Amino acid sequence: MRPWCSLLLALFSLPAQAPLGSWTIGPFTRPMTAPVISPDPRSTFFDPNQRATVHWEALHTFNPAAVVRNGEVMVLYRAEDDSGSMQIGMHTSRLGFAASSDGLHFRRMPQPVFFAAQDQQNAREWPGGVEDPRLVQAPDGSYVLTYTQWNRATYSIGIATSTDLVHWSKAGPAFLGAAGGKYDHLQYKSGGIVTALHGDHLEAKRIDGKYWMYWGEGAIHLATSADLVHWVPVEDAAGRPVEVLEKRAGRFDSGFPEVGPPPVWTSDGIVVIYNGKNDAVQGDHALGANAYAAGEALFDPAAPAHLLDRTSKPVLEPEQPYEKTGQYVAGTTFAEGLVRFHDRWLLYYGCADSSVAVAESAGKQWGAGKP
């Protein structure tokens, strides 16, 4: 066979690579090849439940939320102490606070700003703690936090509000009392409230007079709210939470999809960055069994349940050593925080359930559009 024939055969034998749509925020690159937030065993905190001083971020710091405030990137990150057994989910988690003027180098507060305490939510949050935050700014300038309440028996999306990101008021489970109490005992997590760009920050956006939240793992669902605090799941004709994004065999999300950072409403549609778990048997064998990678999905800007497009490949996947070693050795780039900062998108993500890193994309800049 002639050399040029062999080259053509090789080219046509390569698997098809669908290009990313023009609507995507990614793909993402790494502006630095090291975590931006790592555990610090020196940090201590007097825990109100244990009534003792604990090393609150000694083992792991990961899964961050992010917003832009006063010209800086501000991050809430999940921190695990050195209590409990050496298993995922069996330490106590609290949320730390960090700020950065360049989005890359952070100043950290010495103590957590959000934690399980002697309050009305303690039974839902102790001893597992508070996990995996997502953060949005409300139109009135306050902040709304969605997070996982974990008492090591059950879990739910909790809602909290703040005016300064440091002092918080807990409102309890997002779906408590919805549909006559139908969802009061549901186990659910991972809630991203739809936002839109307003100047230099992302802000929660109303669509058809309501706020919208994509939520869940296993499949992604929808909920609506009038006030960003009390939420009602959107149901299908059978009265079940509508499923708007499901797993796909042979892809990076073959195990299941899970909501990432707060989605962004754009003129192209609602862009949902989500985390996909790769199935060990029916997944993408190039990615690795059980690895988590980030993809993007596009929904109708006027009808948030209508899926328009979806990336066939990840926009960010585990590549660096710190993304493949740590508490979750299968590899994780678990996206939870997204901001538009200094004319670029910054995506903050958890690495192997052990540290926080950042990726960037020039991407597009969309206006807020009509409310």
mmCIF file of N, CA, C and O in Angstrom, residues 84-142:
data_model
loop_
_atom_site.group_PDB
_atom_site.id
_atom_site.type_symbol
_atom_site.label_atom_id
_atom_site.label_comp_id
_atom_site.label_asym_id
_atom_site.label_seq_id
_atom_site.Cartn_x
_atom_site.Cartn_y
_atom_site.Cartn_z
ATOM 1 N N GLY A 84 -13.839 11.069 62.262
ATOM 2 C CA GLY A 84 -14.536 9.997 61.573
ATOM 3 C C GLY A 84 -13.609 8.970 60.961
ATOM 4 O O GLY A 84 -12.390 9.009 61.112
ATOM 5 N N SER A 85 -14.212 8.031 60.240
ATOM 6 C CA SER A 85 -13.440 6.977 59.585
ATOM 7 C C SER A 85 -12.911 7.479 58.246
ATOM 8 O O SER A 85 -13.444 8.426 57.659
ATOM 9 N N MET A 86 -11.870 6.829 57.751
ATOM 10 C CA MET A 86 -11.232 7.263 56.512
ATOM 11 C C MET A 86 -12.006 6.747 55.303
ATOM 12 O O MET A 86 -11.545 5.920 54.530
ATOM 13 N N GLN A 87 -13.216 7.291 55.140
ATOM 14 C CA GLN A 87 -14.076 6.957 54.023
ATOM 15 C C GLN A 87 -14.719 8.231 53.490
ATOM 16 O O GLN A 87 -14.931 9.185 54.250
ATOM 17 N N ILE A 88 -15.044 8.219 52.205
ATOM 18 C CA ILE A 88 -15.710 9.369 51.621
ATOM 19 C C ILE A 88 -17.055 9.592 52.305
ATOM 20 O O ILE A 88 -17.849 8.674 52.455
ATOM 21 N N GLY A 89 -17.296 10.818 52.739
ATOM 22 C CA GLY A 89 -18.547 11.169 53.379
ATOM 23 C C GLY A 89 -18.612 10.894 54.863
ATOM 24 O O GLY A 89 -19.631 11.159 55.500
ATOM 25 N N MET A 90 -17.517 10.389 55.450
ATOM 26 C CA MET A 90 -17.550 10.016 56.858
ATOM 27 C C MET A 90 -16.722 10.940 57.739
ATOM 28 O O MET A 90 -16.480 10.644 58.912
ATOM 29 N N HIS A 91 -16.283 12.072 57.196
ATOM 30 C CA HIS A 91 -15.710 13.141 58.002
ATOM 31 C C HIS A 91 -16.784 14.226 58.157
ATOM 32 O O HIS A 91 -17.849 14.150 57.551
ATOM 33 N N THR A 92 -16.529 15.245 58.942
ATOM 34 C CA THR A 92 -17.452 16.366 59.049
ATOM 35 C C THR A 92 -17.008 17.472 58.103
ATOM 36 O O THR A 92 -15.836 17.865 58.093
ATOM 37 N N SER A 93 -17.952 17.967 57.296
ATOM 38 C CA SER A 93 -17.661 19.022 56.322
ATOM 39 C C SER A 93 -18.198 20.361 56.801
ATOM 40 O O SER A 93 -19.294 20.447 57.368
ATOM 41 N N ARG A 94 -17.415 21.402 56.539
ATOM 42 C CA ARG A 94 -17.806 22.790 56.788
ATOM 43 C C ARG A 94 -17.413 23.603 55.556
ATOM 44 O O ARG A 94 -16.659 23.118 54.710
ATOM 45 N N LEU A 95 -17.884 24.830 55.459
ATOM 46 C CA LEU A 95 -17.553 25.672 54.313
ATOM 47 C C LEU A 95 -16.595 26.778 54.734
ATOM 48 O O LEU A 95 -16.887 27.559 55.645
ATOM 49 N N GLY A 96 -15.451 26.829 54.033
ATOM 50 C CA GLY A 96 -14.486 27.882 54.228
ATOM 51 C C GLY A 96 -14.692 29.003 53.226
ATOM 52 O O GLY A 96 -15.396 28.843 52.219
ATOM 53 N N PHE A 97 -14.059 30.142 53.488
ATOM 54 C CA PHE A 97 -14.202 31.335 52.646
ATOM 55 C C PHE A 97 -12.824 31.784 52.177
ATOM 56 O O PHE A 97 -11.867 31.847 52.963
ATOM 57 N N ALA A 98 -12.719 32.098 50.872
ATOM 58 C CA ALA A 98 -11.462 32.590 50.307
ATOM 59 C C ALA A 98 -11.778 33.671 49.281
ATOM 60 O O ALA A 98 -12.829 33.641 48.627
ATOM 61 N N ALA A 99 -10.864 34.635 49.121
ATOM 62 C CA ALA A 99 -11.056 35.738 48.172
ATOM 63 C C ALA A 99 -9.788 35.935 47.365
ATOM 64 O O ALA A 99 -8.672 35.672 47.827
ATOM 65 N N SER A 100 -9.953 36.436 46.127
ATOM 66 C CA SER A 100 -8.821 36.611 45.225
ATOM 67 C C SER A 100 -9.025 37.819 44.332
ATOM 68 O O SER A 100 -10.117 38.016 43.778
ATOM 69 N N SER A 101 -7.985 38.607 44.143
ATOM 70 C CA SER A 101 -8.061 39.759 43.241
ATOM 71 C C SER A 101 -7.752 39.378 41.795
ATOM 72 O O SER A 101 -8.053 40.143 40.877
ATOM 73 N N ASP A 102 -7.149 38.203 41.584
ATOM 74 C CA ASP A 102 -6.839 37.766 40.219
ATOM 75 C C ASP A 102 -7.520 36.457 39.829
ATOM 76 O O ASP A 102 -7.360 35.986 38.702
ATOM 77 N N GLY A 103 -8.273 35.875 40.738
ATOM 78 C CA GLY A 103 -8.961 34.625 40.467
ATOM 79 C C GLY A 103 -8.100 33.394 40.612
ATOM 80 O O GLY A 103 -8.601 32.273 40.451
ATOM 81 N N LEU A 104 -6.821 33.575 40.916
ATOM 82 C CA LEU A 104 -5.877 32.451 40.971
ATOM 83 C C LEU A 104 -5.232 32.278 42.345
ATOM 84 O O LEU A 104 -4.963 31.148 42.764
ATOM 85 N N HIS A 105 -4.956 33.364 43.016
ATOM 86 C CA HIS A 105 -4.254 33.312 44.299
ATOM 87 C C HIS A 105 -5.186 33.809 45.389
ATOM 88 O O HIS A 105 -5.681 34.944 45.310
ATOM 89 N N PHE A 106 -5.436 32.992 46.383
ATOM 90 C CA PHE A 106 -6.501 33.245 47.338
ATOM 91 C C PHE A 106 -5.995 33.531 48.744
ATOM 92 O O PHE A 106 -5.015 32.942 49.207
ATOM 93 N N ARG A 107 -6.724 34.439 49.407
ATOM 94 C CA ARG A 107 -6.583 34.690 50.842
ATOM 95 C C ARG A 107 -7.731 33.954 51.527
ATOM 96 O O ARG A 107 -8.890 34.083 51.120
ATOM 97 N N ARG A 108 -7.404 33.229 52.586
ATOM 98 C CA ARG A 108 -8.419 32.414 53.248
ATOM 99 C C ARG A 108 -8.700 32.898 54.664
ATOM 100 O O ARG A 108 -7.794 33.320 55.376
ATOM 101 N N MET A 109 -9.966 32.821 55.052
ATOM 102 C CA MET A 109 -10.312 33.101 56.432
ATOM 103 C C MET A 109 -9.876 31.922 57.292
ATOM 104 O O MET A 109 -9.933 30.761 56.854
ATOM 105 N N PRO A 110 -9.451 32.171 58.512
ATOM 106 C CA PRO A 110 -8.899 31.095 59.342
ATOM 107 C C PRO A 110 -9.936 30.124 59.882
ATOM 108 O O PRO A 110 -9.586 29.017 60.294
ATOM 109 N N GLN A 111 -11.227 30.533 59.863
ATOM 110 C CA GLN A 111 -12.277 29.674 60.400
ATOM 111 C C GLN A 111 -13.405 29.537 59.389
ATOM 112 O O GLN A 111 -13.588 30.398 58.521
ATOM 113 N N PRO A 112 -14.185 28.477 59.460
ATOM 114 C CA PRO A 112 -15.286 28.303 58.508
ATOM 115 C C PRO A 112 -16.360 29.366 58.712
ATOM 116 O O PRO A 112 -16.539 29.892 59.815
ATOM 117 N N VAL A 113 -17.100 29.652 57.638
ATOM 118 C CA VAL A 113 -18.175 30.637 57.718
ATOM 119 C C VAL A 113 -19.556 29.977 57.723
ATOM 120 O O VAL A 113 -20.567 30.656 57.970
ATOM 121 N N PHE A 114 -19.605 28.667 57.459
ATOM 122 C CA PHE A 114 -20.888 27.969 57.392
ATOM 123 C C PHE A 114 -20.667 26.544 57.873
ATOM 124 O O PHE A 114 -19.768 25.844 57.385
ATOM 125 N N PHE A 115 -21.496 26.088 58.828
ATOM 126 C CA PHE A 115 -21.238 24.791 59.455
ATOM 127 C C PHE A 115 -22.479 24.317 60.209
ATOM 128 O O PHE A 115 -23.417 25.093 60.457
ATOM 129 N N ALA A 116 -22.494 23.043 60.553
ATOM 130 C CA ALA A 116 -23.535 22.504 61.413
ATOM 131 C C ALA A 116 -23.379 23.101 62.802
ATOM 132 O O ALA A 116 -22.283 23.141 63.351
ATOM 133 N N ALA A 117 -24.498 23.581 63.348
ATOM 134 C CA ALA A 117 -24.446 24.264 64.640
ATOM 135 C C ALA A 117 -25.675 23.887 65.453
ATOM 136 O O ALA A 117 -26.545 23.122 65.007
ATOM 137 N N GLN A 118 -25.767 24.441 66.637
ATOM 138 C CA GLN A 118 -26.920 24.199 67.499
ATOM 139 C C GLN A 118 -28.086 25.075 67.038
ATOM 140 O O GLN A 118 -28.456 26.060 67.671
ATOM 141 N N ASP A 119 -28.659 24.697 65.889
ATOM 142 C CA ASP A 119 -29.762 25.456 65.313
ATOM 143 C C ASP A 119 -30.848 24.499 64.832
ATOM 144 O O ASP A 119 -30.762 23.288 65.051
ATOM 145 N N GLN A 120 -31.857 25.026 64.151
ATOM 146 C CA GLN A 120 -32.982 24.195 63.739
ATOM 147 C C GLN A 120 -32.615 23.172 62.671
ATOM 148 O O GLN A 120 -33.377 22.232 62.435
ATOM 149 N N GLN A 121 -31.490 23.330 62.010
ATOM 150 C CA GLN A 121 -31.063 22.393 60.962
ATOM 151 C C GLN A 121 -30.056 21.360 61.464
ATOM 152 O O GLN A 121 -29.595 20.521 60.690
ATOM 153 N N ASN A 122 -29.730 21.393 62.728
ATOM 154 C CA ASN A 122 -28.653 20.539 63.243
ATOM 155 C C ASN A 122 -28.936 19.055 63.041
ATOM 156 O O ASN A 122 -28.026 18.284 62.712
ATOM 157 N N ALA A 123 -30.184 18.632 63.219
ATOM 158 C CA ALA A 123 -30.510 17.214 63.064
ATOM 159 C C ALA A 123 -30.300 16.744 61.627
ATOM 160 O O ALA A 123 -30.035 15.558 61.386
ATOM 161 N N ARG A 124 -30.394 17.668 60.680
ATOM 162 C CA ARG A 124 -30.183 17.323 59.270
ATOM 163 C C ARG A 124 -28.709 17.402 58.862
ATOM 164 O O ARG A 124 -28.335 16.877 57.827
ATOM 165 N N GLU A 125 -27.888 18.078 59.689
ATOM 166 C CA GLU A 125 -26.518 18.402 59.267
ATOM 167 C C GLU A 125 -25.421 17.813 60.149
ATOM 168 O O GLU A 125 -24.243 17.940 59.804
ATOM 169 N N TRP A 126 -25.770 17.178 61.220
ATOM 170 C CA TRP A 126 -24.744 16.641 62.110
ATOM 171 C C TRP A 126 -24.909 15.130 62.227
ATOM 172 O O TRP A 126 -26.019 14.658 62.332
ATOM 173 N N PRO A 127 -23.795 14.371 62.124
ATOM 174 C CA PRO A 127 -22.390 14.797 62.137
ATOM 175 C C PRO A 127 -21.738 14.951 60.768
ATOM 176 O O PRO A 127 -20.567 15.300 60.683
ATOM 177 N N GLY A 128 -22.472 14.707 59.686
ATOM 178 C CA GLY A 128 -21.848 14.778 58.361
ATOM 179 C C GLY A 128 -21.449 16.173 57.942
ATOM 180 O O GLY A 128 -20.427 16.385 57.307
ATOM 181 N N GLY A 129 -22.310 17.148 58.290
ATOM 182 C CA GLY A 129 -21.970 18.532 58.007
ATOM 183 C C GLY A 129 -22.676 19.101 56.802
ATOM 184 O O GLY A 129 -23.727 18.627 56.362
ATOM 185 N N VAL A 130 -22.085 20.156 56.260
ATOM 186 C CA VAL A 130 -22.623 20.882 55.105
ATOM 187 C C VAL A 130 -21.639 20.721 53.946
ATOM 188 O O VAL A 130 -20.446 20.907 54.097
ATOM 189 N N GLU A 131 -22.163 20.378 52.777
ATOM 190 C CA GLU A 131 -21.306 19.970 51.661
ATOM 191 C C GLU A 131 -21.695 20.682 50.368
ATOM 192 O O GLU A 131 -22.792 21.198 50.215
ATOM 193 N N ASP A 132 -20.747 20.681 49.420
ATOM 194 C CA ASP A 132 -20.962 20.934 47.993
ATOM 195 C C ASP A 132 -21.836 22.150 47.696
ATOM 196 O O ASP A 132 -22.952 22.037 47.167
ATOM 197 N N PRO A 133 -21.347 23.360 47.980
ATOM 198 C CA PRO A 133 -22.141 24.575 47.792
ATOM 199 C C PRO A 133 -22.242 25.004 46.333
ATOM 200 O O PRO A 133 -21.342 24.774 45.529
ATOM 201 N N ARG A 134 -23.357 25.633 45.998
ATOM 202 C CA ARG A 134 -23.521 26.447 44.792
ATOM 203 C C ARG A 134 -24.064 27.797 45.251
ATOM 204 O O ARG A 134 -24.873 27.847 46.180
ATOM 205 N N LEU A 135 -23.656 28.849 44.578
ATOM 206 C CA LEU A 135 -23.887 30.183 45.104
ATOM 207 C C LEU A 135 -24.349 31.125 44.001
ATOM 208 O O LEU A 135 -23.770 31.135 42.914
ATOM 209 N N VAL A 136 -25.419 31.904 44.268
ATOM 210 C CA VAL A 136 -25.880 32.921 43.308
ATOM 211 C C VAL A 136 -26.175 34.223 44.039
ATOM 212 O O VAL A 136 -26.503 34.236 45.227
ATOM 213 N N GLN A 137 -26.073 35.318 43.289
ATOM 214 C CA GLN A 137 -26.487 36.611 43.799
ATOM 215 C C GLN A 137 -27.933 36.861 43.398
ATOM 216 O O GLN A 137 -28.326 36.612 42.256
ATOM 217 N N ALA A 138 -28.737 37.322 44.339
ATOM 218 C CA ALA A 138 -30.128 37.652 44.069
ATOM 219 C C ALA A 138 -30.224 39.070 43.502
ATOM 220 O O ALA A 138 -29.299 39.873 43.645
ATOM 221 N N PRO A 139 -31.342 39.419 42.851
ATOM 222 C CA PRO A 139 -31.489 40.773 42.295
ATOM 223 C C PRO A 139 -31.369 41.884 43.327
ATOM 224 O O PRO A 139 -31.001 43.011 42.972
ATOM 225 N N ASP A 140 -31.655 41.602 44.592
ATOM 226 C CA ASP A 140 -31.549 42.640 45.615
ATOM 227 C C ASP A 140 -30.138 42.774 46.188
ATOM 228 O O ASP A 140 -29.912 43.559 47.113
ATOM 229 N N GLY A 141 -29.182 42.018 45.640
ATOM 230 C CA GLY A 141 -27.801 42.098 46.085
ATOM 231 C C GLY A 141 -27.421 41.108 47.161
ATOM 232 O O GLY A 141 -26.237 40.985 47.499
ATOM 233 N N SER A 142 -28.380 40.401 47.713
ATOM 234 C CA SER A 142 -28.071 39.360 48.696
ATOM 235 C C SER A 142 -27.614 38.088 47.978
ATOM 236 O O SER A 142 -27.595 38.027 46.741
#
